[in-house]
PDB file of C-alpha atoms in Angstrom:
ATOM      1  CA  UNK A  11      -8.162 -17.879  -2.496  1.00 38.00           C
ATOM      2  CA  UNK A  12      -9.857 -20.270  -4.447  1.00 38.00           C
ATOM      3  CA  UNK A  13     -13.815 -20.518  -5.247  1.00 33.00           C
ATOM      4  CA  UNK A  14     -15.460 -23.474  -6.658  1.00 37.00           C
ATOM      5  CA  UNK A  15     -18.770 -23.139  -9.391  1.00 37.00           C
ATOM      6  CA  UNK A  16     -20.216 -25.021 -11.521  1.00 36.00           C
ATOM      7  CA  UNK A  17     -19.654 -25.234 -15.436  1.00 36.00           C
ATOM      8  CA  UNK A  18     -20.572 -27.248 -18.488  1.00 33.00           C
ATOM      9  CA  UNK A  19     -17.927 -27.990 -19.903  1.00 36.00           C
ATOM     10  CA  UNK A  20     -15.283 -31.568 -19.495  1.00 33.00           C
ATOM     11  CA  UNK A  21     -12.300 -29.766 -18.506  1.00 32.00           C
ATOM     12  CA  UNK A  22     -11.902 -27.514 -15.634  1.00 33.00           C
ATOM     13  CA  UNK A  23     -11.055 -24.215 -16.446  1.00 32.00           C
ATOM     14  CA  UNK A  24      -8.683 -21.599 -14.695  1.00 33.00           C
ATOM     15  CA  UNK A  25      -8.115 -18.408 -14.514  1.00 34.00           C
ATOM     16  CA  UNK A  26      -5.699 -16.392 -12.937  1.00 36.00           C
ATOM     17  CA  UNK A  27      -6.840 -13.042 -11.617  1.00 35.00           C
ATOM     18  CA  UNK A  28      -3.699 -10.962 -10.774  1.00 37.00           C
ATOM     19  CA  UNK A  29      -3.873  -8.007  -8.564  1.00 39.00           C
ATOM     20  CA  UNK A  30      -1.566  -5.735  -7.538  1.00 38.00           C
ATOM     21  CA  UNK A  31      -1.154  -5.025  -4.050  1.00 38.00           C
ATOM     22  CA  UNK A  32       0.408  -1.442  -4.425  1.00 38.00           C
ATOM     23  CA  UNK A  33      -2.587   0.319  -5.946  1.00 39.00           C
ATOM     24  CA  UNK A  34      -4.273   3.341  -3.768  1.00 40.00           C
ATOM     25  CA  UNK A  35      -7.477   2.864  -1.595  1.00 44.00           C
ATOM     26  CA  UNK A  36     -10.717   2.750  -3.411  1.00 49.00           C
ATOM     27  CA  UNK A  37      -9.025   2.640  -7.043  1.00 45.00           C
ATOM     28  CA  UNK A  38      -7.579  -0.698  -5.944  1.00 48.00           C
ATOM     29  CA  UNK A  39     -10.791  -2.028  -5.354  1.00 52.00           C
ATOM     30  CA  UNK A  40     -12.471  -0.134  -8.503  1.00 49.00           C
ATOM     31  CA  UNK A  41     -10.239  -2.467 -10.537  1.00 53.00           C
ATOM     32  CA  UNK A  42     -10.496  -5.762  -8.781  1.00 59.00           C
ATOM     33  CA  UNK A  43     -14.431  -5.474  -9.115  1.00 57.00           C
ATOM     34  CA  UNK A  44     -13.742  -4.536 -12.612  1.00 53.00           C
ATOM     35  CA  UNK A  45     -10.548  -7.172 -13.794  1.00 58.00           C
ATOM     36  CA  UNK A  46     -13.173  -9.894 -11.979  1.00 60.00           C
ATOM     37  CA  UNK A  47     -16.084  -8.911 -13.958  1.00 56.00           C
ATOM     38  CA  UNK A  48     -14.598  -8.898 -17.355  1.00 52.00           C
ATOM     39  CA  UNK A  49     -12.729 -12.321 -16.671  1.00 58.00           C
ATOM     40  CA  UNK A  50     -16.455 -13.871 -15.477  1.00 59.00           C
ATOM     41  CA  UNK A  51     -17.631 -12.316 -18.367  1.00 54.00           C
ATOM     42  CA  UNK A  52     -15.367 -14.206 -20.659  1.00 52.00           C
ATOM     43  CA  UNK A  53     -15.721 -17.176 -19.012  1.00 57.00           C
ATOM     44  CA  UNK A  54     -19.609 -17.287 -19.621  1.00 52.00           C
ATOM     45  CA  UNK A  55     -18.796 -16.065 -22.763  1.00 50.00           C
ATOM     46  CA  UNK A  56     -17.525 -19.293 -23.919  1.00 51.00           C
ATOM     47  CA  UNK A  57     -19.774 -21.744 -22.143  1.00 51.00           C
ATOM     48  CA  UNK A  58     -22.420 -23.671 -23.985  1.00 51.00           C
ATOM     49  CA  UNK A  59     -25.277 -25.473 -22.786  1.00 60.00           C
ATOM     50  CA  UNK A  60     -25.367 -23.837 -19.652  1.00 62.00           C
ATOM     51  CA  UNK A  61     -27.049 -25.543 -16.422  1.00 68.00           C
ATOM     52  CA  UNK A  62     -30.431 -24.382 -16.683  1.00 73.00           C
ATOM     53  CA  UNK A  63     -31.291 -26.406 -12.934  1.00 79.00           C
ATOM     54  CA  UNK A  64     -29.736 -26.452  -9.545  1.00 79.00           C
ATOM     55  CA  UNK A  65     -29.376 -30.305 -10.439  1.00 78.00           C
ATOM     56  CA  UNK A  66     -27.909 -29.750 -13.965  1.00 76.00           C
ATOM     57  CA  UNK A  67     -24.957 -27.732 -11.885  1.00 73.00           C
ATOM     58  CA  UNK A  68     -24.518 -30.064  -9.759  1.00 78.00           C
ATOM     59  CA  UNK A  69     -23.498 -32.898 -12.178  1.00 80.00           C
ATOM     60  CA  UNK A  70     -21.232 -30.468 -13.680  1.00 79.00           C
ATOM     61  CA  UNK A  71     -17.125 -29.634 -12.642  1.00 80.00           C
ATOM     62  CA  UNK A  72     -16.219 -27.076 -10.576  1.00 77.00           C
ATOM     63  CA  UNK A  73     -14.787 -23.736 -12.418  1.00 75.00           C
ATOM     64  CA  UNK A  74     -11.269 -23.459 -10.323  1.00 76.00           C
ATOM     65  CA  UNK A  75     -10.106 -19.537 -10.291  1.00 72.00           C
ATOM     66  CA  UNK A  76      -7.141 -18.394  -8.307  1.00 77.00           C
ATOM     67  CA  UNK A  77      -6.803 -15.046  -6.956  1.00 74.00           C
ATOM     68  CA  UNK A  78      -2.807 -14.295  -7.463  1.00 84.00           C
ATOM     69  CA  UNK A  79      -1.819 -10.893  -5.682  1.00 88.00           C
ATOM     70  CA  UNK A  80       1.348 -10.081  -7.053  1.00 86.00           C
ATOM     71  CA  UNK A  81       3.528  -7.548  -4.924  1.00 87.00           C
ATOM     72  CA  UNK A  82       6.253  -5.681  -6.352  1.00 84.00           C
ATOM     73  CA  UNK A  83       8.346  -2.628  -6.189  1.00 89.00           C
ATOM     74  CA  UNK A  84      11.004  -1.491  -8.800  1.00 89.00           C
ATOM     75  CA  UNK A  85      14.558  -1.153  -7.092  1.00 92.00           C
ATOM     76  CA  UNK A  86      14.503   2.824  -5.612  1.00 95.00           C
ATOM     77  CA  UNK A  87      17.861   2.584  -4.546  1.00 96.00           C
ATOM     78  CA  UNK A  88      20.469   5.059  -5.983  1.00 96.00           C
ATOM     79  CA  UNK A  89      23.720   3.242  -6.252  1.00 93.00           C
ATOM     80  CA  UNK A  90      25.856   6.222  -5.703  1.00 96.00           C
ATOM     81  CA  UNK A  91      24.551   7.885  -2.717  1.00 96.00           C
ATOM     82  CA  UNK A  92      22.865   4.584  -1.632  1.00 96.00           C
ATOM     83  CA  UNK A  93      19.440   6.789  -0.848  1.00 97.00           C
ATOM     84  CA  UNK A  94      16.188   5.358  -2.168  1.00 97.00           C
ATOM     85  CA  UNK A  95      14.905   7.853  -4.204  1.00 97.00           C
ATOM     86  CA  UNK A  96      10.937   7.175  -3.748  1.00 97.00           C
ATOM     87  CA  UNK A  97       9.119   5.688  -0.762  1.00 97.00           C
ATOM     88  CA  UNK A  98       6.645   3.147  -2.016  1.00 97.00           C
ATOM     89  CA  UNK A  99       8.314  -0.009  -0.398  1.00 97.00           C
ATOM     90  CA  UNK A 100       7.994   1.722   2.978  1.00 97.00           C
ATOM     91  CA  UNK A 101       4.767   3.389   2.363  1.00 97.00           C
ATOM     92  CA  UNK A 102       3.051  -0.144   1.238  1.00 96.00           C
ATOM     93  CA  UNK A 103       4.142  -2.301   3.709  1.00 97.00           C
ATOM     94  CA  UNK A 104       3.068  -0.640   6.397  1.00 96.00           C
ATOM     95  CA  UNK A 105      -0.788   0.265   4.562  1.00 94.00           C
ATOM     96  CA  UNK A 106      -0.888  -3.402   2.167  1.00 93.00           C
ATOM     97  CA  UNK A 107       2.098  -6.173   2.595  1.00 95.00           C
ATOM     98  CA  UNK A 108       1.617  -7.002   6.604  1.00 94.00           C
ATOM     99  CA  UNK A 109      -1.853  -6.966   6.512  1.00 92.00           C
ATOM    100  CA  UNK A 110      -2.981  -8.748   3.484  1.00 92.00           C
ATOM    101  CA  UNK A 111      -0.939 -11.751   4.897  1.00 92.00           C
ATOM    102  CA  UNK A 112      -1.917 -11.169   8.781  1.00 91.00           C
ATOM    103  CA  UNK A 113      -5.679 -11.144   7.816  1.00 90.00           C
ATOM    104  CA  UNK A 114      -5.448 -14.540   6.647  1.00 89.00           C
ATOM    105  CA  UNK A 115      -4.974 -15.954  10.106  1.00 87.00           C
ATOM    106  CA  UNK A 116      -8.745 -15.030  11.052  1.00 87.00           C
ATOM    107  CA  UNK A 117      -9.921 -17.099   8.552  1.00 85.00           C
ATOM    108  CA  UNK A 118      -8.038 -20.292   8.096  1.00 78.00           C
ATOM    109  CA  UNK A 119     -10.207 -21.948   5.837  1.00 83.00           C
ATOM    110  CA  UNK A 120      -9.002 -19.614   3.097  1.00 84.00           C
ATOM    111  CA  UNK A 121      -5.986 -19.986   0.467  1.00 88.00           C
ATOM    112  CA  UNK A 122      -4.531 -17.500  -1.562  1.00 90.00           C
ATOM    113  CA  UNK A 123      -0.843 -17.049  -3.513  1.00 93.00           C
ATOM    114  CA  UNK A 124       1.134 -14.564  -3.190  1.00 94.00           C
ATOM    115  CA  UNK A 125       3.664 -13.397  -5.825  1.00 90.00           C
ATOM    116  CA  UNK A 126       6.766 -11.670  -4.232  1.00 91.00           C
ATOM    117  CA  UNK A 127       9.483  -9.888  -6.290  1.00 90.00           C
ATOM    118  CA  UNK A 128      13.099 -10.218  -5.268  1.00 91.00           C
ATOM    119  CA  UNK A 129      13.737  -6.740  -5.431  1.00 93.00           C
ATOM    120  CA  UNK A 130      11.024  -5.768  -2.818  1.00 94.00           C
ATOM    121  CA  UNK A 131      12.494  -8.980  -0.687  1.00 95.00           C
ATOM    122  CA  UNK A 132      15.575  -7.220  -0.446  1.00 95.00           C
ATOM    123  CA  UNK A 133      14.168  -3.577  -0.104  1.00 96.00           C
ATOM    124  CA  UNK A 134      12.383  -4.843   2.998  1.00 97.00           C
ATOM    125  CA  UNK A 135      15.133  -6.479   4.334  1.00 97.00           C
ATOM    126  CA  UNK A 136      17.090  -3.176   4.111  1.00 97.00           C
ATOM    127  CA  UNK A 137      14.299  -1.182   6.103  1.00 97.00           C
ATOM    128  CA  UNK A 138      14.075  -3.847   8.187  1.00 96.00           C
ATOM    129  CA  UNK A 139      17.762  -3.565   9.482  1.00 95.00           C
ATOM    130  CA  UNK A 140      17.634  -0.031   9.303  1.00 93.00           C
ATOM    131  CA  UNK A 141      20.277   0.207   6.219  1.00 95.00           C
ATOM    132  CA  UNK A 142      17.468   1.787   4.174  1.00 96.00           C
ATOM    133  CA  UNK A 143      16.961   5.477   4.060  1.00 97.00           C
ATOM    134  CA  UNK A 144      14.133   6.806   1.327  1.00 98.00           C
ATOM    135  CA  UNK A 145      14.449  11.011   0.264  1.00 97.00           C
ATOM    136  CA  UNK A 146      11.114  11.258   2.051  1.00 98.00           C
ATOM    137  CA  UNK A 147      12.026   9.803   5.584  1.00 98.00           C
ATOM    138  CA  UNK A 148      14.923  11.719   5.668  1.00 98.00           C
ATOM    139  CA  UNK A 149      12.688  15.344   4.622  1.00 98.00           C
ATOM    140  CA  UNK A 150      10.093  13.952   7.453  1.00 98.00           C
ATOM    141  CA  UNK A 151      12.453  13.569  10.191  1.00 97.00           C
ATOM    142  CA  UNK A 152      14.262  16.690   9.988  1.00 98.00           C
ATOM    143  CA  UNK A 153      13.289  19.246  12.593  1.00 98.00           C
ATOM    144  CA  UNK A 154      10.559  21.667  11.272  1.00 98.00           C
ATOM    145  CA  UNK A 155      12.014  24.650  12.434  1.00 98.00           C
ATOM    146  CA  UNK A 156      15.760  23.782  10.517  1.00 98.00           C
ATOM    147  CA  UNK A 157      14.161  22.871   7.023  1.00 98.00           C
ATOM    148  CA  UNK A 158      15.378  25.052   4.322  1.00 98.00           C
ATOM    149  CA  UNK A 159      13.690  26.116   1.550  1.00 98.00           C
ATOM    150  CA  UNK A 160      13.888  23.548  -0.601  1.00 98.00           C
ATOM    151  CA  UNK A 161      12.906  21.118   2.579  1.00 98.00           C
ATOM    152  CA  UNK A 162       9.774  22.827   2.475  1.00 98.00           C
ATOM    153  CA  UNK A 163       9.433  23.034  -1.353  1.00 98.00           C
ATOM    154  CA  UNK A 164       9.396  19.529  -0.984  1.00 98.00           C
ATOM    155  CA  UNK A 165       7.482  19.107   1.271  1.00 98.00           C
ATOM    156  CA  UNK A 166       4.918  20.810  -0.268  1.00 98.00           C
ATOM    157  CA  UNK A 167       5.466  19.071  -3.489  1.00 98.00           C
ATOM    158  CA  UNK A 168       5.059  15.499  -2.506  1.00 98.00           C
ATOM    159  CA  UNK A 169       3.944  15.010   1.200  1.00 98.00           C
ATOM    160  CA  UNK A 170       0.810  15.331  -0.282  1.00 97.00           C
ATOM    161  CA  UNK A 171       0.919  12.096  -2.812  1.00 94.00           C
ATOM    162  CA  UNK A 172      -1.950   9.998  -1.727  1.00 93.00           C
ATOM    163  CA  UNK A 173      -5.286   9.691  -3.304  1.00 94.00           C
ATOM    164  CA  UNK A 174      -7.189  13.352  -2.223  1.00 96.00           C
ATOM    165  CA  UNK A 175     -10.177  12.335  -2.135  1.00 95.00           C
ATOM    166  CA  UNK A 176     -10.146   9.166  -0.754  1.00 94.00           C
ATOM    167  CA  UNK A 177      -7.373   9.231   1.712  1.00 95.00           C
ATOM    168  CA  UNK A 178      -6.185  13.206   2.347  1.00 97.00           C
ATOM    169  CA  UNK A 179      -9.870  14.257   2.872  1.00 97.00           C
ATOM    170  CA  UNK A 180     -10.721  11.575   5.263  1.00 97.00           C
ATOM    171  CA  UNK A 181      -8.216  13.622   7.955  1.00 98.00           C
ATOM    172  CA  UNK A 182      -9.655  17.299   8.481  1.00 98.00           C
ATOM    173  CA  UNK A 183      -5.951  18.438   9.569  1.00 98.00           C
ATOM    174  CA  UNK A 184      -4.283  17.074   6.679  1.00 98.00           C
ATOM    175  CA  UNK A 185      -7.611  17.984   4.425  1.00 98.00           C
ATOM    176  CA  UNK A 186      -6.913  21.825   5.579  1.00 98.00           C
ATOM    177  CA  UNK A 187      -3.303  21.466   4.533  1.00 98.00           C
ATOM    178  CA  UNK A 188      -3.951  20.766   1.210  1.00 98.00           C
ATOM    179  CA  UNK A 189      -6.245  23.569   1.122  1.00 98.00           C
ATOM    180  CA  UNK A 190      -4.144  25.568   2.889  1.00 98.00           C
ATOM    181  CA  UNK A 191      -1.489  24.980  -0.070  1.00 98.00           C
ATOM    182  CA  UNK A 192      -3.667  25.224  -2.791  1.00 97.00           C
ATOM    183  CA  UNK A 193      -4.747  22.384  -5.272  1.00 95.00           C
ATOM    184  CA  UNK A 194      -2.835  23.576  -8.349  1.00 95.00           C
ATOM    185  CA  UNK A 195       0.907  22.653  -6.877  1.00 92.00           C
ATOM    186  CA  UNK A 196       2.723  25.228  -9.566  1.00 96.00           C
ATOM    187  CA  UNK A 197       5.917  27.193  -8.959  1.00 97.00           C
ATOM    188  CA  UNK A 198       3.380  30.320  -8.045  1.00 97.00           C
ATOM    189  CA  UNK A 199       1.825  28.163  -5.554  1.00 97.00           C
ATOM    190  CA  UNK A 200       3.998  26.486  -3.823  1.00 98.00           C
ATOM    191  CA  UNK A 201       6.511  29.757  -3.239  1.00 98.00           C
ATOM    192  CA  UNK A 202       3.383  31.548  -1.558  1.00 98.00           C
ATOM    193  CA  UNK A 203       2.817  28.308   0.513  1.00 98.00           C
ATOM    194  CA  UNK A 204       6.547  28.195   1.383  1.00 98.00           C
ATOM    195  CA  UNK A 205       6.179  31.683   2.940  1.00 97.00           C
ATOM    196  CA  UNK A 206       2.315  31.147   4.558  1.00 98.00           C
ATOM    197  CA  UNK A 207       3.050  27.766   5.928  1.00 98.00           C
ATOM    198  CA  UNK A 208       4.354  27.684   9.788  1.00 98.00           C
ATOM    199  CA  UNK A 209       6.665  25.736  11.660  1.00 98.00           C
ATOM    200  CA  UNK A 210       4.004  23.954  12.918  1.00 98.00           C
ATOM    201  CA  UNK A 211       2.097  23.309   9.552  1.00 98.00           C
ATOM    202  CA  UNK A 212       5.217  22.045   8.024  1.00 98.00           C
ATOM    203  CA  UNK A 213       5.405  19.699  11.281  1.00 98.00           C
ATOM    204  CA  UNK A 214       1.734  18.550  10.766  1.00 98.00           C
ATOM    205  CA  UNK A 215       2.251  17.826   7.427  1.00 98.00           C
ATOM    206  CA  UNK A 216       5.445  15.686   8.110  1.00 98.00           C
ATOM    207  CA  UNK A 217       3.320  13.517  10.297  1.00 98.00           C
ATOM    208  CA  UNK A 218       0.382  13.280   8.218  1.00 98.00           C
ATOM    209  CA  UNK A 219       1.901  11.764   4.842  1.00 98.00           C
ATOM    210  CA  UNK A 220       2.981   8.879   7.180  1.00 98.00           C
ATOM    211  CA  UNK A 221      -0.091   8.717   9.173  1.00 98.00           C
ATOM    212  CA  UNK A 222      -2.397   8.634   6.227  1.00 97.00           C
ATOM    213  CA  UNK A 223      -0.375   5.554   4.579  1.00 97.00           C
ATOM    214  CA  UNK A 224      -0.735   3.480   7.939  1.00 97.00           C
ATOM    215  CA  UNK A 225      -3.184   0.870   7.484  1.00 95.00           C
ATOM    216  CA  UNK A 226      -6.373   1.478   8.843  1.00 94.00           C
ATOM    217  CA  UNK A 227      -6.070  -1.337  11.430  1.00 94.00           C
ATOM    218  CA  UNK A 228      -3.229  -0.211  12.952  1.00 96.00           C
ATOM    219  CA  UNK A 229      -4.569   3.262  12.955  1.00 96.00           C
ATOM    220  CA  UNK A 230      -7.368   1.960  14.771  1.00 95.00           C
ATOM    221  CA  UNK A 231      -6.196  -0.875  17.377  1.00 95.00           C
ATOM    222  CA  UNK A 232      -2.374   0.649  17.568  1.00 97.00           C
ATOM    223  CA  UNK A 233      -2.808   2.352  20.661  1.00 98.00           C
ATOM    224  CA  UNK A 234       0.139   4.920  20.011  1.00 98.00           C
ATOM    225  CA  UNK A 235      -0.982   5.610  16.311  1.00 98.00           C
ATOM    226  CA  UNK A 236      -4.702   5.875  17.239  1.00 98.00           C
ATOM    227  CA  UNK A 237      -3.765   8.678  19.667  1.00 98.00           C
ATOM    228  CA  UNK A 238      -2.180   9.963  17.178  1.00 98.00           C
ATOM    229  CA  UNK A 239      -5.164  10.199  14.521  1.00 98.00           C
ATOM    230  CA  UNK A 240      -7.441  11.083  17.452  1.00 97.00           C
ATOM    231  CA  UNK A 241      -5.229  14.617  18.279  1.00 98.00           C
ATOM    232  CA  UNK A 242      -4.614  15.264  14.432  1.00 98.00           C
ATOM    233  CA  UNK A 243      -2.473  18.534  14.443  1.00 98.00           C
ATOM    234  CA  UNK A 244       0.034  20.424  17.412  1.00 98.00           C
ATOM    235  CA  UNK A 245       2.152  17.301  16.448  1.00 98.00           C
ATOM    236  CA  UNK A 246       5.954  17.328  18.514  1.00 98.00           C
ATOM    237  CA  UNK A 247       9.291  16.007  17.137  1.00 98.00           C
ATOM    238  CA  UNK A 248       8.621  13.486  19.638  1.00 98.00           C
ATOM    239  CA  UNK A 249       5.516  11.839  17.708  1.00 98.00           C
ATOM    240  CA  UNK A 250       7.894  11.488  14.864  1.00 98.00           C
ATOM    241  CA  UNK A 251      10.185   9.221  16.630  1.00 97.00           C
ATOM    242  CA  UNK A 252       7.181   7.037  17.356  1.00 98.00           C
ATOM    243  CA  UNK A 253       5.330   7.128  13.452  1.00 98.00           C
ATOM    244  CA  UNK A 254       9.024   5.880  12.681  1.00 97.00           C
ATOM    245  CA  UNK A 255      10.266   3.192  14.970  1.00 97.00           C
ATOM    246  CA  UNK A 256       6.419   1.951  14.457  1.00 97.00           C
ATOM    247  CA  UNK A 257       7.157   1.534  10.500  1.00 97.00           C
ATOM    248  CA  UNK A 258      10.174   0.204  10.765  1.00 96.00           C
ATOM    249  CA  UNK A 259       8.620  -2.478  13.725  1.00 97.00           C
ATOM    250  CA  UNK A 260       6.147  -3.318  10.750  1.00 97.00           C
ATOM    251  CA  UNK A 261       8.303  -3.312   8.305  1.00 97.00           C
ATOM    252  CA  UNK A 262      10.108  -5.707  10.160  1.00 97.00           C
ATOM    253  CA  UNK A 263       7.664  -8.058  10.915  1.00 97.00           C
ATOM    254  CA  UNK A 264       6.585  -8.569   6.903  1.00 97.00           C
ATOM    255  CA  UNK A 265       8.809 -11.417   5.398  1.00 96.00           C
ATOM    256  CA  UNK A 266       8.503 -13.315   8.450  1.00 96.00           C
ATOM    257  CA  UNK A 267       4.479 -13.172   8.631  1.00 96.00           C
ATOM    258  CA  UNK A 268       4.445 -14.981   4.962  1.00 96.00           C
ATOM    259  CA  UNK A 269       6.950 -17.369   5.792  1.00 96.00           C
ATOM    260  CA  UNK A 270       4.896 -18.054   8.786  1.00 94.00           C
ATOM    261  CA  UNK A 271       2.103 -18.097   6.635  1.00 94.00           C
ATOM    262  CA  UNK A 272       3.727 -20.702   3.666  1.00 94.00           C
ATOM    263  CA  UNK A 273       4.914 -22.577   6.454  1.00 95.00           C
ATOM    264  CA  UNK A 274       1.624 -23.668   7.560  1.00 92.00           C
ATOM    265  CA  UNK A 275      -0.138 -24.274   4.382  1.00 92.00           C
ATOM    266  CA  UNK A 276      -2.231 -21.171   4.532  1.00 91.00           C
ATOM    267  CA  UNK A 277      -0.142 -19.356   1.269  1.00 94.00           C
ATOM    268  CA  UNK A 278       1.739 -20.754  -1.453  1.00 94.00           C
ATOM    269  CA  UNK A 279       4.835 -18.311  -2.458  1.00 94.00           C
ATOM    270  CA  UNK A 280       5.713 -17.783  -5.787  1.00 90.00           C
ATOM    271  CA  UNK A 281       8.327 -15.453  -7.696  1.00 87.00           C
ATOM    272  CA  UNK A 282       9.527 -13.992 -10.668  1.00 83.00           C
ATOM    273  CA  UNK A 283      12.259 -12.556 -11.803  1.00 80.00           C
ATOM    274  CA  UNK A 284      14.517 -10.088  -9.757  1.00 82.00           C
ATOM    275  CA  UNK A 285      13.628  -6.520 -11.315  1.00 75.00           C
ATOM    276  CA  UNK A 286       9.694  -5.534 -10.929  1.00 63.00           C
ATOM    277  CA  UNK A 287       8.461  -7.783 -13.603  1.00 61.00           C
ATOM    278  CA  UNK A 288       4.726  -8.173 -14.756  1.00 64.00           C
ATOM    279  CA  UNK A 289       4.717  -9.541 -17.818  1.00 57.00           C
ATOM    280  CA  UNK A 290       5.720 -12.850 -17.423  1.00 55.00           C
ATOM    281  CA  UNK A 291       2.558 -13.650 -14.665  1.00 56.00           C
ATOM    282  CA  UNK A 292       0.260 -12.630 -17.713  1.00 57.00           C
TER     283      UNK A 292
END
């Protein structure tokens, strides 16, 4: 997206504000308000004779900055059992990559460029064809009452990695898991909660990781997922099969929603090279 305002100087000056997609709700935005204040900062910082009228600005060029949101993921998948070890490429494309792009199309008057790594283009493409199986889908689709014991250790371990205050709380059910678990997560812990936790609280919780990482306009105009959020615990194995064929669906629909997007002048694409690189956008 790109902002025009007026400065002193000859030259027009540029800045590049790079944001990454992936971060958690509410510390995502703590740093954009932050990385955009410093950078505005520095930019004053080096202006002399600063317009002191409306009419001074006016006579002045416009200051050009470009908001670059750069979207990666490291490559998760283990090349000997061919399992991707962590979530995140799943988890963020249903909550950040489909929407940031389908938002656009409401206001067409805006630009923005969006820097895509190779190695979450061909992550995506994997979910998308359903060759792409993460240790935490496979945990969540198991049938609560077969998980072993170290199902539910795991569980317990890392169905609840989301921001707890600003995403886990905002769901009572999933709030009262946590709770119900304890806050610490040791070995002491999570062996009581192994034995306290029932069939259907292991169930709940299987739903709730991947409800809690939808984003929140598809848990609110998704009329499958809304029902969903609106009857929040007594989950089936039959509301699984829906959370999943409705992330995958998404999933699905993600590289062709920016090439829809590039195609009609609304996004400019740009890259980097293949393995989860920042650096060189600096």
């Amino acid at each position: 997206m790109e902002y025009e305002a007026k400065r002193p100087s000859d030259a027009s000056l540029w800045f590049m504000i790079v944001a990454a997609a992936t971060e958690k709700e509410g510390v995502f935005m703590k740093k954009r308000a932050f990385l955009v204040t410093v950078l505005l900062a520095l930019a004053l910082t080096g202006m002399t004779n600063f317009p002191k009228t409306e009419a001074d600005a006016q006579n002045q060029p416009p200051l050009n900055v470009a908001f670059v949101w750069h979207q990666h993921q490291p490559f998760y998948k283990d090349p000997d059992s061919g399992i991707y070890l962590l979530p995140w490429v799943r988890m963020h494309a249903v909550k950040d990559y489909y929407d940031m792009a389908a938002m656009l199309t409401n206001y067409p008057g805006i630009r923005a460029t969006f820097n895509l790594v190779p190695s979450l283009l061909l992550q995506l493409e994997e979910y998308a064809a359903g060759k792409a199986v993460d240790s935490y889908m496979l945990v969540a689709a198991k049938n609560a009452q077969d998980l072993t014991d170290a199902d539910k250790d795991f569980l317990l371990r890392r169905f609840f990695d989301a921001n707890w205050n600003n995403v886990i709380k905002r769901y009572p059910r999933y709030w009262e898991l946590l709770q119900k678990r304890g806050t610490s997560g040791d070995d002491a812990e999570i062996a009581r909660a192994i034995s306290t936790f029932s069939v259907q609280d292991f169930r709940d919780l299987q739903l709730w990781f991947d409800l809690a990482w939808f984003d929140p306009d598809v848990q609110r105009d998704d009329p499958e997922i809304k029902k969903l959020m609106t009857k929040g615990q007594g989950f089936t194995e039959e509301d699984k099969l829906i959370v999943h064929d409705k992330q995958l669906r998404i999933i699905g629909n993600v590289i062709g929603i920016y090439k829809k997007l590039q195609e009609s002048g609304v996004i400019e694409i740009i890259t980097s090279p293949y393995y989860h690189p920042i650096l060189p956008l600096l």
